[in-house]
Tab-separated table of C-alpha atoms in Angstrom:
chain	number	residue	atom	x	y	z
A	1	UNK	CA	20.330	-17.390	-13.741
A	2	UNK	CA	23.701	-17.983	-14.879
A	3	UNK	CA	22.690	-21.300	-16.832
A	4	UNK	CA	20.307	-19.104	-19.232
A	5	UNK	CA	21.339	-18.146	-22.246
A	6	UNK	CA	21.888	-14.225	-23.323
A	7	UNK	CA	18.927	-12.862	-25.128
A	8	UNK	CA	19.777	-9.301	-25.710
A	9	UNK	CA	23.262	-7.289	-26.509
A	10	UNK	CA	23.567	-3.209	-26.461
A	11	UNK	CA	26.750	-1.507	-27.944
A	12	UNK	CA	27.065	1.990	-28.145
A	13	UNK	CA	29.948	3.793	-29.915
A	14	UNK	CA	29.757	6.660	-28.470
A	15	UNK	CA	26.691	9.371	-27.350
A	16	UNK	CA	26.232	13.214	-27.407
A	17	UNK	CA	24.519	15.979	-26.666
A	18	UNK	CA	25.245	19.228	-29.051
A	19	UNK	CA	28.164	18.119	-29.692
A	20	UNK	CA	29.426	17.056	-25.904
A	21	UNK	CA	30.112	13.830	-25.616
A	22	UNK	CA	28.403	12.116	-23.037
A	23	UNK	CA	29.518	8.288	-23.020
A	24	UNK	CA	31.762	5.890	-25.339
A	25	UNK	CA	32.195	2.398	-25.828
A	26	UNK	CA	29.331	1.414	-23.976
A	27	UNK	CA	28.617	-2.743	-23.812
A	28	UNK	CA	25.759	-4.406	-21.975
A	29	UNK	CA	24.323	-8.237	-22.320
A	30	UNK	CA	21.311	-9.300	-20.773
A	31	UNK	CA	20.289	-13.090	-20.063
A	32	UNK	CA	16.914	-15.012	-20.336
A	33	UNK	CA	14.869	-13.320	-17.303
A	34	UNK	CA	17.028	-11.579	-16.070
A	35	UNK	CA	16.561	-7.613	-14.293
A	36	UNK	CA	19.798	-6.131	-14.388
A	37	UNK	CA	19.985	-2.829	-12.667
A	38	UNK	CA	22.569	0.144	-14.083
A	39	UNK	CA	23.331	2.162	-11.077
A	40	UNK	CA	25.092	5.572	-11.766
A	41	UNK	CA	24.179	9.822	-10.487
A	42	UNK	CA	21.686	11.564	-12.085
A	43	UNK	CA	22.796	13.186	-15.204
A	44	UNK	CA	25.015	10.276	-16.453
A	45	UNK	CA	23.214	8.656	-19.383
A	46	UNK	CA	21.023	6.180	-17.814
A	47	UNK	CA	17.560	7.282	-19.189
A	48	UNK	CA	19.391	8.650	-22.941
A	49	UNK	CA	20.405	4.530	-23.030
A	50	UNK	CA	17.153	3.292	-22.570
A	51	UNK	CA	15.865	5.918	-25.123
A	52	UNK	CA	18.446	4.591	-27.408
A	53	UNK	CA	17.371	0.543	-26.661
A	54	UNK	CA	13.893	1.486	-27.376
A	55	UNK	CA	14.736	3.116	-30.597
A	56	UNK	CA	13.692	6.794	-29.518
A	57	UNK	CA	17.329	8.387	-29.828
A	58	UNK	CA	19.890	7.385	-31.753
A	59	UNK	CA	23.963	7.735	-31.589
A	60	UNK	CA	27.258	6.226	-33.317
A	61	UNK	CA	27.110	2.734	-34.122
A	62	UNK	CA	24.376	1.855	-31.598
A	63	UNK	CA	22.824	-1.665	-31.842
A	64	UNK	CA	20.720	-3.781	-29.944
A	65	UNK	CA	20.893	-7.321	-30.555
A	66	UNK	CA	18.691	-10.495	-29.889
A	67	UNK	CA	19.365	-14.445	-29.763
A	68	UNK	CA	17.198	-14.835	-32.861
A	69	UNK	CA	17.579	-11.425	-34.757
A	70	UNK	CA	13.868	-11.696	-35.352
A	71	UNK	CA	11.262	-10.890	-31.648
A	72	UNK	CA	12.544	-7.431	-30.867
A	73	UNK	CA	9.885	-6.218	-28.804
A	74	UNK	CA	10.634	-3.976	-26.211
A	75	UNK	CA	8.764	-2.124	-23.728
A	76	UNK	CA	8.968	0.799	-21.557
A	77	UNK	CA	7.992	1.734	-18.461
A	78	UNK	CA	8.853	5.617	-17.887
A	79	UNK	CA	9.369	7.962	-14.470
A	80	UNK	CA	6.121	9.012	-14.707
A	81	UNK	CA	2.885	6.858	-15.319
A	82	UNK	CA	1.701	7.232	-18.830
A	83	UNK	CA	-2.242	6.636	-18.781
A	84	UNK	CA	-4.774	7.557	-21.014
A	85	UNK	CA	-7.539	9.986	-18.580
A	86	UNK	CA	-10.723	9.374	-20.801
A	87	UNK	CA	-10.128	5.722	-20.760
A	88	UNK	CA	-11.257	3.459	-17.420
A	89	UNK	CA	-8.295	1.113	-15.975
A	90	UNK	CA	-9.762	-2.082	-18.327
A	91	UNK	CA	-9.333	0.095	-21.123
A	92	UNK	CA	-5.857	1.028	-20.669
A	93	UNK	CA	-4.371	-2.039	-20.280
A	94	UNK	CA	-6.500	-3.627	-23.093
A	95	UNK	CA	-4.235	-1.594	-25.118
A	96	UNK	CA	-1.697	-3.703	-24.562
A	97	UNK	CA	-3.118	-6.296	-26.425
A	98	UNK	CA	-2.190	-6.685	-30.472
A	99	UNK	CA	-4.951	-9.031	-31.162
A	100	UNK	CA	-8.591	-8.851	-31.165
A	101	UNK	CA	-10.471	-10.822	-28.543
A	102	UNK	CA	-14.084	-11.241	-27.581
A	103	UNK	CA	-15.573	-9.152	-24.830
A	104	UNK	CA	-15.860	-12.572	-22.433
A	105	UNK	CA	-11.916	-12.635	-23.520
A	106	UNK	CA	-11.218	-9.053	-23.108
A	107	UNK	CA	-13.169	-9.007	-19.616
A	108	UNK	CA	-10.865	-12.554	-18.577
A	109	UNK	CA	-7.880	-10.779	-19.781
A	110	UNK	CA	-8.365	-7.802	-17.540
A	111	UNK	CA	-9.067	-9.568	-14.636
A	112	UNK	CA	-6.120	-11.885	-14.854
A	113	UNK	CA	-4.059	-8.485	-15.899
A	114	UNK	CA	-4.971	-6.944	-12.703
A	115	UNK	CA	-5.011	-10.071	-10.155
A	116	UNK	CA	-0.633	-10.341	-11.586
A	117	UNK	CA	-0.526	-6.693	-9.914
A	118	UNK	CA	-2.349	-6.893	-7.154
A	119	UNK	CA	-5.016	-4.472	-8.421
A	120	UNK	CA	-8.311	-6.939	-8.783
A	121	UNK	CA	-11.103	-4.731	-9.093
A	122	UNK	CA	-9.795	-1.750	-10.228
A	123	UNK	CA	-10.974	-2.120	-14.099
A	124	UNK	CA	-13.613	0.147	-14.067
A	125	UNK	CA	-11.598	3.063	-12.334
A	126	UNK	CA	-10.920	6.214	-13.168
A	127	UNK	CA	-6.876	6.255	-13.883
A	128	UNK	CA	-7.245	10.107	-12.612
A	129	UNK	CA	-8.246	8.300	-8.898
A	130	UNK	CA	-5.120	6.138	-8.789
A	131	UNK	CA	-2.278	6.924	-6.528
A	132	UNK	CA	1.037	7.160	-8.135
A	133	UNK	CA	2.121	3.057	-7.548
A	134	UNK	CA	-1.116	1.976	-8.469
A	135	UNK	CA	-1.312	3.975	-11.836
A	136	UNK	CA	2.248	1.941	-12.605
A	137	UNK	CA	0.663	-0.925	-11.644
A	138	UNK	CA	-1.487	-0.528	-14.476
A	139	UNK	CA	1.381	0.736	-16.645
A	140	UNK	CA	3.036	-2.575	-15.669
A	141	UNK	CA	-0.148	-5.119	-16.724
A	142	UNK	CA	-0.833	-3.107	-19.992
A	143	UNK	CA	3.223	-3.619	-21.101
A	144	UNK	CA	3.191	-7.520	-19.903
A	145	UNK	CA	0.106	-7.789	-22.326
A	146	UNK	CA	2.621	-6.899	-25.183
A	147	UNK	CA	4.425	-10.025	-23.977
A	148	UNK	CA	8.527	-8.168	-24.427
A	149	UNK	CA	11.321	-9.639	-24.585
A	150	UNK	CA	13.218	-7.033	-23.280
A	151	UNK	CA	11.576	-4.457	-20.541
A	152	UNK	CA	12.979	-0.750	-19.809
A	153	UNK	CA	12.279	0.369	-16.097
A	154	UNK	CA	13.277	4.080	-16.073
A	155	UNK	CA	13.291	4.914	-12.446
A	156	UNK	CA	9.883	4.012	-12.441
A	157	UNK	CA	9.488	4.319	-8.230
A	158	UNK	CA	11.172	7.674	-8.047
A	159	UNK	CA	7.583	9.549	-7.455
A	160	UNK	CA	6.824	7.377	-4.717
A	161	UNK	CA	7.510	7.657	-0.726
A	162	UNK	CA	9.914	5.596	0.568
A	163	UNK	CA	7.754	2.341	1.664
A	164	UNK	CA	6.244	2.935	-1.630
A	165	UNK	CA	9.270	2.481	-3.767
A	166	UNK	CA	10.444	-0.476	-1.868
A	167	UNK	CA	6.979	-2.522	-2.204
A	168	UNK	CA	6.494	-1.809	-5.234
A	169	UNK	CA	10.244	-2.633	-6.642
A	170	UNK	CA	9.575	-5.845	-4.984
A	171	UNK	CA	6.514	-6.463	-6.314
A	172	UNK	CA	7.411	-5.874	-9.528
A	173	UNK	CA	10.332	-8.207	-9.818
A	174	UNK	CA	8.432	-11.066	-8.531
A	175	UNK	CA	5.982	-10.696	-11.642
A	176	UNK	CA	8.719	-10.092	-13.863
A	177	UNK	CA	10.665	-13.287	-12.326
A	178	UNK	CA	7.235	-15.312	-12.548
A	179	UNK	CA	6.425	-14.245	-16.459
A	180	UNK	CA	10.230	-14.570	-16.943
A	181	UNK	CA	10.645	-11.460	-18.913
A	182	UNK	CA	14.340	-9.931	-18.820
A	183	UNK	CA	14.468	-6.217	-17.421
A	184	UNK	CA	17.120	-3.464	-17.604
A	185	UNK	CA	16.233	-0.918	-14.277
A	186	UNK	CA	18.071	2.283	-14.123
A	187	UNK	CA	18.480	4.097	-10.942
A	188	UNK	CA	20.836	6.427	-8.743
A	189	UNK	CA	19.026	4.397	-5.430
A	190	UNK	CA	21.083	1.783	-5.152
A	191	UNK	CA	18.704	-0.061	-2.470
A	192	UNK	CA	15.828	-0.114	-4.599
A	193	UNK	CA	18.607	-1.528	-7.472
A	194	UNK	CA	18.999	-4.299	-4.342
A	195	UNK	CA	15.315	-4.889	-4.289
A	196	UNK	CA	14.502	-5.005	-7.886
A	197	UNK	CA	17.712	-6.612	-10.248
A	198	UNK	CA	19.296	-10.126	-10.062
A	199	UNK	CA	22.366	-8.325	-10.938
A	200	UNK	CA	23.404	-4.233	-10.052
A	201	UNK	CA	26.324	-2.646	-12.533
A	202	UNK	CA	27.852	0.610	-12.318
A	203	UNK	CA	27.909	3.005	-14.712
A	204	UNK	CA	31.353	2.838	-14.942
A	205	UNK	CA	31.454	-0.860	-15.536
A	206	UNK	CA	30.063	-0.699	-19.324
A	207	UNK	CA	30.766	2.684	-20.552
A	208	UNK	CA	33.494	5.069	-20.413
A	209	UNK	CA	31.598	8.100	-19.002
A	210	UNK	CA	32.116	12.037	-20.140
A	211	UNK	CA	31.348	15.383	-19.012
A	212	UNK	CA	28.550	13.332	-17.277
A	213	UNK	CA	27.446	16.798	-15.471
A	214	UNK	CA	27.005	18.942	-19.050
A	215	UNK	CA	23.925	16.519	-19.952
A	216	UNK	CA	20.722	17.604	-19.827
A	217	UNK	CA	19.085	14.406	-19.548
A	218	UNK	CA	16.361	14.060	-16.899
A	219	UNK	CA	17.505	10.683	-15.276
């Protein structure tokens, strides 16, 4: 890992919330493949961070950087599966896909989709049927369709039981390692951090944190 080259660079001035600050100075660089964990409480910053990567909150001179200034395609994988109900598994990860393909490609695509997760024969499911790590499953072949640079895990084992979390955390950074697609995880549990990252940093390490406790974040 250390021989790739960085892909990605976050730097946040600072961050807050009605006028409270919540974190300053904030510097993070991610390398070719890599899953780097940010381990820190609840309350801290973590999710408001990824929001900010993924361009769904802003703050003082934020700015996300890649190697080539051009591929900034980032995706995001949230607490909570997000799954369409009136739409069958195959469907939901189809819509992952930017370009139009045949049905015999669609129906290949799928398959392959769900064999990476461990899911084969689930396209024609109901998502509403799905137990929680098998609904991010899905969540997980539809965003490796949009082929990211840059993936955001936000804590996305916490529903889970304990075995749960820990399979699944492995799982998914064998897929990630095998597609080689870099990953920032955020979590206050550091041994799923273990499981999941090639590389675990504290809060502390790239920000200077404030009146972490006032924010109303739910991370």
């Amino acid at each position: 890992m250390s021989d790739e080259k960085i892909i990605a660079k976050i730097a946040v001035q600072d961050k807050s919330f009605a006028s409270e600050p919540i974190f300053s100075n904030l510097k993070l660089s991610v390398k070719q493949g890599e899953i780097v964990s940010i381990y820190g409480p609840s309350g801290c910053g973590k999710t408001t961070l990824l929001r900010m990567i993924a361009g769904l909150e802003t703050a003082r001179l934020n700015e996300v950087w890649f190697d080539d200034n051009v591929d900034q395609n980032i995706g995001f994988i949230f607490q909570k599966p997000v799954l369409y109900p009136h739409l069958n598994v195959a469907k939901n990860i189809l819509l992952g896909i930017k370009s139009k393909l045949s049905k015999s490609e669609k129906l290949s695509t799928v398959n392959q989709s769900l064999e990476l997760v461990n899911l084969s024969g689930f396209e024609n499911r109901n998502v509403s049927t799905l137990s929680g790590g098998e609904a991010q499953r899905v969540v997980l072949a539809r965003a490796l369709l949009a082929e990211p640079r840059l993936l955001l895990l936000d804590e996305p084992f916490s529903s889970l039981d304990l075995n749960s979390r820990r399979q699944l955390a492995n799982d998914v950074k064998q897929i990630l390692n095998l597609k080689n697609v870099a990953a920032i995880h955020v979590s206050h549990d550091l041994e799923e951090a273990k499981i999941i990252s090639d590389r675990i940093v504290n809060w502390e390490e790239i920000c200077e944190p404030n009146n972490a406790s006032n924010n109303n974040e739910d991370d």
